[in-house]
PDB file of C-alpha atoms in Angstrom:
ATOM      1  CA  MET A 300      -8.511 -27.129 -42.342  1.00 46.00           C
ATOM      2  CA  PRO A 301      -4.495 -25.914 -42.538  1.00 81.00           C
ATOM      3  CA  THR A 302      -5.549 -22.670 -40.652  1.00 86.00           C
ATOM      4  CA  VAL A 303      -8.372 -21.526 -38.275  1.00 91.00           C
ATOM      5  CA  ARG A 304      -9.191 -18.933 -36.612  1.00 91.00           C
ATOM      6  CA  GLY A 305      -8.294 -17.605 -32.975  1.00 91.00           C
ATOM      7  CA  LEU A 306     -12.409 -17.993 -31.852  1.00 90.00           C
ATOM      8  CA  ALA A 307     -12.658 -21.893 -32.870  1.00 91.00           C
ATOM      9  CA  ILE A 308      -9.418 -21.819 -30.077  1.00 93.00           C
ATOM     10  CA  MET A 309     -10.601 -19.291 -27.890  1.00 93.00           C
ATOM     11  CA  SER A 310     -13.606 -21.685 -27.317  1.00 93.00           C
ATOM     12  CA  ARG A 311     -11.351 -24.157 -26.012  1.00 95.00           C
ATOM     13  CA  LEU A 312      -9.959 -22.097 -23.894  1.00 95.00           C
ATOM     14  CA  GLU A 313     -13.784 -20.069 -22.061  1.00 95.00           C
ATOM     15  CA  TYR A 314     -15.072 -23.877 -21.544  1.00 95.00           C
ATOM     16  CA  PHE A 315     -11.754 -25.058 -19.984  1.00 95.00           C
ATOM     17  CA  GLU A 316     -11.339 -22.474 -17.766  1.00 96.00           C
ATOM     18  CA  THR A 317     -14.819 -22.784 -16.787  1.00 95.00           C
ATOM     19  CA  LYS A 318     -15.163 -25.497 -16.425  1.00 94.00           C
ATOM     20  CA  TYR A 319     -11.750 -26.062 -13.563  1.00 96.00           C
ATOM     21  CA  GLY A 320     -10.448 -23.537 -13.319  1.00 96.00           C
ATOM     22  CA  VAL A 321      -8.174 -20.807 -13.132  1.00 95.00           C
ATOM     23  CA  ASP A 322      -5.422 -22.435 -11.254  1.00 96.00           C
ATOM     24  CA  LYS A 323      -5.212 -25.543 -13.772  1.00 96.00           C
ATOM     25  CA  TYR A 324      -6.393 -23.146 -16.655  1.00 96.00           C
ATOM     26  CA  LYS A 325      -2.872 -21.326 -15.956  1.00 95.00           C
ATOM     27  CA  GLU A 326      -1.349 -24.613 -16.158  1.00 95.00           C
ATOM     28  CA  PHE A 327      -3.011 -25.995 -19.165  1.00 96.00           C
ATOM     29  CA  LEU A 328      -1.502 -22.846 -21.305  1.00 96.00           C
ATOM     30  CA  LYS A 329       1.942 -24.164 -20.210  1.00 95.00           C
ATOM     31  CA  LYS A 330       1.175 -27.152 -21.711  1.00 95.00           C
ATOM     32  CA  ILE A 331      -0.541 -26.123 -24.816  1.00 95.00           C
ATOM     33  CA  SER A 332       2.800 -23.337 -26.584  1.00 93.00           C
ATOM     34  CA  THR A 333       4.608 -24.332 -28.610  1.00 87.00           C
ATOM     35  CA  GLU A 334       7.037 -22.680 -30.171  1.00 86.00           C
ATOM     36  CA  GLU A 335       5.353 -20.987 -32.280  1.00 84.00           C
ATOM     37  CA  VAL A 336       2.834 -19.427 -29.780  1.00 89.00           C
ATOM     38  CA  ASN A 337       3.122 -18.681 -26.045  1.00 93.00           C
ATOM     39  CA  PHE A 338      -0.831 -19.241 -24.757  1.00 93.00           C
ATOM     40  CA  SER A 339       0.254 -17.784 -21.155  1.00 91.00           C
ATOM     41  CA  LEU A 340       2.052 -14.745 -22.650  1.00 92.00           C
ATOM     42  CA  GLN A 341       0.158 -13.751 -25.733  1.00 90.00           C
ATOM     43  CA  PRO A 342      -3.644 -14.017 -25.746  1.00 90.00           C
ATOM     44  CA  VAL A 343      -6.149 -15.602 -28.059  1.00 91.00           C
ATOM     45  CA  ASP A 344      -6.441 -13.253 -31.120  1.00 90.00           C
ATOM     46  CA  GLY A 345     -10.221 -14.059 -31.960  1.00 87.00           C
ATOM     47  CA  ALA A 346      -9.761 -12.875 -35.540  1.00 85.00           C
ATOM     48  CA  HIS A 347      -6.414 -13.873 -35.916  1.00 89.00           C
ATOM     49  CA  ILE A 348      -5.669 -17.600 -38.186  1.00 90.00           C
ATOM     50  CA  TYR A 349      -3.613 -20.165 -36.317  1.00 90.00           C
ATOM     51  CA  SER A 350      -1.699 -23.348 -37.690  1.00 88.00           C
ATOM     52  CA  ASP A 351      -4.326 -26.199 -37.696  1.00 86.00           C
ATOM     53  CA  ARG A 352      -1.738 -27.787 -35.964  1.00 88.00           C
ATOM     54  CA  ILE A 353      -2.274 -25.576 -32.659  1.00 91.00           C
ATOM     55  CA  LEU A 354      -6.386 -26.898 -32.544  1.00 92.00           C
ATOM     56  CA  ALA A 355      -5.765 -30.043 -32.572  1.00 92.00           C
ATOM     57  CA  ARG A 356      -2.449 -30.345 -29.796  1.00 93.00           C
ATOM     58  CA  ILE A 357      -5.048 -28.517 -27.246  1.00 95.00           C
ATOM     59  CA  ASP A 358      -8.291 -31.186 -28.765  1.00 96.00           C
ATOM     60  CA  GLN A 359      -5.126 -33.873 -28.449  1.00 96.00           C
ATOM     61  CA  ILE A 360      -3.669 -32.940 -24.758  1.00 96.00           C
ATOM     62  CA  LEU A 361      -7.133 -32.132 -23.547  1.00 95.00           C
ATOM     63  CA  LEU A 362      -8.326 -35.495 -24.518  1.00 96.00           C
ATOM     64  CA  GLU A 363      -5.819 -37.294 -22.889  1.00 96.00           C
ATOM     65  CA  GLU A 364      -5.263 -35.565 -19.846  1.00 95.00           C
ATOM     66  CA  TYR A 365      -8.153 -33.539 -18.642  1.00 95.00           C
ATOM     67  CA  LEU A 366     -11.400 -35.671 -20.853  1.00 95.00           C
ATOM     68  CA  ASN A 367     -10.742 -38.908 -20.169  1.00 94.00           C
ATOM     69  CA  ASN A 368      -9.800 -40.090 -23.465  1.00 96.00           C
ATOM     70  CA  ASP A 369     -13.744 -39.395 -23.554  1.00 96.00           C
ATOM     71  CA  MET A 370     -14.707 -38.050 -26.841  1.00 95.00           C
ATOM     72  CA  ASN A 371     -18.147 -37.560 -25.725  1.00 95.00           C
ATOM     73  CA  GLU A 372     -17.593 -34.255 -24.289  1.00 96.00           C
ATOM     74  CA  PHE A 373     -16.194 -32.877 -27.293  1.00 96.00           C
ATOM     75  CA  LEU A 374     -20.185 -33.100 -28.234  1.00 96.00           C
ATOM     76  CA  LYS A 375     -20.055 -30.960 -24.407  1.00 96.00           C
ATOM     77  CA  LEU A 376     -17.880 -28.860 -25.262  1.00 96.00           C
ATOM     78  CA  GLY A 377     -19.722 -28.055 -28.896  1.00 96.00           C
ATOM     79  CA  LYS A 378     -23.121 -27.298 -27.427  1.00 97.00           C
ATOM     80  CA  TRP A 379     -20.972 -25.491 -24.741  1.00 96.00           C
ATOM     81  CA  SER A 380     -19.497 -22.954 -27.531  1.00 95.00           C
ATOM     82  CA  ALA A 381     -23.218 -22.411 -28.779  1.00 96.00           C
ATOM     83  CA  ASP A 382     -24.142 -21.697 -25.755  1.00 94.00           C
ATOM     84  CA  ASN A 383     -21.775 -18.560 -25.006  1.00 92.00           C
ATOM     85  CA  PHE A 384     -21.222 -17.810 -29.284  1.00 90.00           C
ATOM     86  CA  ILE A 385     -24.593 -17.996 -31.146  1.00 94.00           C
ATOM     87  CA  TYR A 386     -26.518 -14.885 -29.686  1.00 93.00           C
ATOM     88  CA  ARG A 387     -23.218 -12.340 -30.791  1.00 90.00           C
ATOM     89  CA  TYR A 388     -24.018 -13.676 -34.302  1.00 91.00           C
ATOM     90  CA  PHE A 389     -26.514 -14.892 -34.714  1.00 96.00           C
ATOM     91  CA  SER A 390     -29.549 -12.694 -32.201  1.00 96.00           C
ATOM     92  CA  LEU A 391     -31.786 -11.930 -35.219  1.00 96.00           C
ATOM     93  CA  TYR A 392     -31.671 -15.806 -35.683  1.00 96.00           C
ATOM     94  CA  VAL A 393     -32.330 -16.516 -31.419  1.00 97.00           C
ATOM     95  CA  GLU A 394     -34.892 -13.652 -31.702  1.00 96.00           C
ATOM     96  CA  ASN A 395     -37.200 -14.918 -35.186  1.00 97.00           C
ATOM     97  CA  SER A 396     -37.132 -18.675 -33.768  1.00 96.00           C
ATOM     98  CA  GLN A 397     -35.205 -19.488 -36.960  1.00 97.00           C
ATOM     99  CA  PRO A 398     -33.247 -22.529 -37.250  1.00 97.00           C
ATOM    100  CA  HIS A 399     -32.703 -22.885 -40.942  1.00 95.00           C
ATOM    101  CA  GLU A 400     -31.575 -19.570 -41.644  1.00 96.00           C
ATOM    102  CA  PHE A 401     -29.432 -19.788 -38.642  1.00 97.00           C
ATOM    103  CA  LEU A 402     -27.978 -22.928 -40.849  1.00 97.00           C
ATOM    104  CA  ASP A 403     -27.744 -20.431 -43.767  1.00 96.00           C
ATOM    105  CA  GLN A 404     -25.275 -18.112 -41.932  1.00 96.00           C
ATOM    106  CA  TYR A 405     -23.201 -19.872 -40.504  1.00 96.00           C
ATOM    107  CA  ALA A 406     -22.383 -21.121 -43.178  1.00 96.00           C
ATOM    108  CA  ARG A 407     -21.978 -18.141 -45.383  1.00 94.00           C
ATOM    109  CA  LEU A 408     -20.089 -16.436 -41.875  1.00 92.00           C
ATOM    110  CA  ARG A 409     -17.751 -19.477 -41.230  1.00 89.00           C
ATOM    111  CA  ASP A 410     -14.971 -18.839 -43.052  1.00 86.00           C
ATOM    112  CA  TYR A 411     -14.545 -15.664 -40.809  1.00 87.00           C
ATOM    113  CA  LEU A 412     -15.868 -17.208 -37.907  1.00 89.00           C
ATOM    114  CA  ILE A 413     -13.928 -20.702 -37.939  1.00 89.00           C
ATOM    115  CA  GLY A 414     -11.540 -19.671 -40.837  1.00 85.00           C
ATOM    116  CA  SER A 415     -11.579 -23.682 -41.380  1.00 86.00           C
ATOM    117  CA  GLY A 416     -14.330 -26.266 -43.602  1.00 88.00           C
ATOM    118  CA  GLU A 417     -17.163 -24.751 -45.956  1.00 92.00           C
ATOM    119  CA  MET A 418     -20.108 -25.823 -45.282  1.00 96.00           C
ATOM    120  CA  THR A 419     -22.616 -26.876 -47.565  1.00 96.00           C
ATOM    121  CA  THR A 420     -26.598 -26.964 -46.411  1.00 97.00           C
ATOM    122  CA  ARG A 421     -29.581 -29.246 -48.366  1.00 96.00           C
ATOM    123  CA  VAL A 422     -33.156 -28.726 -47.514  1.00 94.00           C
ATOM    124  CA  ILE A 423     -35.233 -31.578 -47.247  1.00 95.00           C
ATOM    125  CA  ASP A 424     -38.071 -30.801 -45.439  1.00 93.00           C
ATOM    126  CA  LYS A 425     -39.182 -28.276 -43.530  1.00 92.00           C
ATOM    127  CA  ASN A 426     -37.974 -30.504 -40.242  1.00 95.00           C
ATOM    128  CA  HIS A 427     -34.504 -32.279 -42.140  1.00 96.00           C
ATOM    129  CA  VAL A 428     -31.435 -30.938 -43.241  1.00 97.00           C
ATOM    130  CA  ASN A 429     -28.568 -32.151 -44.633  1.00 98.00           C
ATOM    131  CA  VAL A 430     -24.575 -31.019 -43.526  1.00 98.00           C
ATOM    132  CA  ALA A 431     -21.850 -31.288 -45.209  1.00 97.00           C
ATOM    133  CA  ILE A 432     -18.627 -29.844 -44.026  1.00 95.00           C
ATOM    134  CA  ASP A 433     -15.640 -30.081 -47.022  1.00 93.00           C
ATOM    135  CA  TYR A 434     -11.923 -29.865 -44.988  1.00 91.00           C
ATOM    136  CA  GLY A 435      -9.799 -30.440 -47.726  1.00 87.00           C
ATOM    137  CA  GLN A 436      -8.022 -32.758 -45.370  1.00 89.00           C
ATOM    138  CA  THR A 437      -8.453 -35.392 -42.226  1.00 88.00           C
ATOM    139  CA  ILE A 438      -8.990 -34.078 -38.755  1.00 90.00           C
ATOM    140  CA  PRO A 439      -9.138 -35.169 -35.621  1.00 92.00           C
ATOM    141  CA  LYS A 440     -12.547 -36.893 -34.528  1.00 94.00           C
ATOM    142  CA  SER A 441     -12.996 -33.642 -31.497  1.00 95.00           C
ATOM    143  CA  ILE A 442     -13.304 -31.522 -33.862  1.00 93.00           C
ATOM    144  CA  CYS A 443     -16.148 -33.131 -35.984  1.00 94.00           C
ATOM    145  CA  LEU A 444     -18.173 -34.539 -32.618  1.00 96.00           C
ATOM    146  CA  SER A 445     -17.942 -29.615 -31.172  1.00 95.00           C
ATOM    147  CA  GLU A 446     -19.193 -29.476 -34.769  1.00 95.00           C
ATOM    148  CA  GLN A 447     -22.393 -31.288 -34.328  1.00 97.00           C
ATOM    149  CA  GLY A 448     -21.979 -30.139 -30.549  1.00 97.00           C
ATOM    150  CA  PHE A 449     -22.216 -26.600 -31.879  1.00 97.00           C
ATOM    151  CA  LEU A 450     -24.589 -27.616 -35.038  1.00 97.00           C
ATOM    152  CA  GLU A 451     -26.976 -28.985 -31.421  1.00 98.00           C
ATOM    153  CA  GLY A 452     -26.445 -25.683 -29.653  1.00 97.00           C
ATOM    154  CA  GLY A 453     -26.825 -23.400 -32.214  1.00 97.00           C
ATOM    155  CA  LEU A 454     -30.448 -25.570 -33.610  1.00 98.00           C
ATOM    156  CA  GLU A 455     -31.826 -24.908 -30.106  1.00 97.00           C
ATOM    157  CA  GLN A 456     -31.335 -21.957 -29.386  1.00 97.00           C
ATOM    158  CA  CYS A 457     -32.947 -20.620 -32.482  1.00 97.00           C
ATOM    159  CA  GLY A 458     -36.159 -22.634 -31.783  1.00 96.00           C
ATOM    160  CA  ALA A 459     -35.089 -26.184 -32.822  1.00 97.00           C
ATOM    161  CA  ARG A 460     -36.410 -29.103 -30.944  1.00 97.00           C
ATOM    162  CA  ASN A 461     -36.147 -32.816 -30.106  1.00 98.00           C
ATOM    163  CA  ILE A 462     -32.410 -32.660 -32.033  1.00 98.00           C
ATOM    164  CA  LYS A 463     -30.839 -35.848 -33.774  1.00 98.00           C
ATOM    165  CA  ILE A 464     -27.465 -35.186 -35.544  1.00 98.00           C
ATOM    166  CA  LYS A 465     -26.643 -38.491 -37.713  1.00 97.00           C
ATOM    167  CA  GLU A 466     -23.868 -38.216 -38.560  1.00 96.00           C
ATOM    168  CA  THR A 467     -23.566 -40.209 -42.045  1.00 96.00           C
ATOM    169  CA  VAL A 468     -19.334 -39.688 -43.244  1.00 94.00           C
ATOM    170  CA  CYS A 469     -16.850 -38.786 -41.098  1.00 93.00           C
ATOM    171  CA  ALA A 470     -14.075 -36.817 -42.117  1.00 92.00           C
ATOM    172  CA  SER A 471     -11.858 -38.178 -39.565  1.00 91.00           C
ATOM    173  CA  GLU A 472     -12.699 -41.963 -40.843  1.00 88.00           C
ATOM    174  CA  SER A 473     -13.042 -41.430 -44.564  1.00 76.00           C
ATOM    175  CA  ASP A 474     -10.442 -39.670 -47.425  1.00 82.00           C
ATOM    176  CA  THR A 475     -13.698 -37.751 -48.490  1.00 85.00           C
ATOM    177  CA  PHE A 476     -12.201 -34.626 -45.588  1.00 92.00           C
ATOM    178  CA  THR A 477     -15.459 -34.153 -45.802  1.00 94.00           C
ATOM    179  CA  CYS A 478     -17.719 -34.609 -42.328  1.00 94.00           C
ATOM    180  CA  HIS A 479     -22.179 -35.356 -43.821  1.00 96.00           C
ATOM    181  CA  PHE A 480     -24.798 -35.380 -41.097  1.00 97.00           C
ATOM    182  CA  GLU A 481     -28.819 -35.791 -41.710  1.00 98.00           C
ATOM    183  CA  ILE A 482     -29.876 -33.125 -39.122  1.00 98.00           C
ATOM    184  CA  SER A 483     -34.295 -34.208 -37.953  1.00 98.00           C
ATOM    185  CA  PHE A 484     -35.738 -31.839 -35.383  1.00 98.00           C
ATOM    186  CA  ASP A 485     -39.435 -30.134 -34.510  1.00 96.00           C
ATOM    187  CA  HIS A 486     -39.860 -25.961 -35.217  1.00 87.00           C
ATOM    188  CA  SER A 487     -43.239 -24.583 -35.101  1.00 70.00           C
TER     189      SER A 487
END
């Protein structure tokens, strides 16, 4: 994940502003700004490619200064992002209640939307899917957790219920550079 698209950064900034309000948001923009990018003066461009170090910095500041070192908050952030993102890009799968098709399309569009990680899906049966995301490097745990929250939220919007995501390998903890998820859900 040497680079990431602005959409991934925007989701964190929008989540932060919604959760903490405009005044803390302005303060946060100053904290996350670097010599490379001054977020206080330059809005994030969703299509622009940023260094992955910026996303890692944002997550670290979020975790330590605002989320009380609660890593599970990144699951909530991912789900929140899905709730605010999925319909814009995947309305066909939401309207037609197609969770498998959502996952496949998300894997195909990932480079354009996220800009990092190659995602593959393998359908086990109508209620079970294995997902692998190869980042090509070790990632912060926050990214893995926000991915899980995003997948859960997206699947839910596409008609899946009783979603369970079991992480079997994490790119934050292994040298495989890949996250593996076993996903089960109910779908009519």
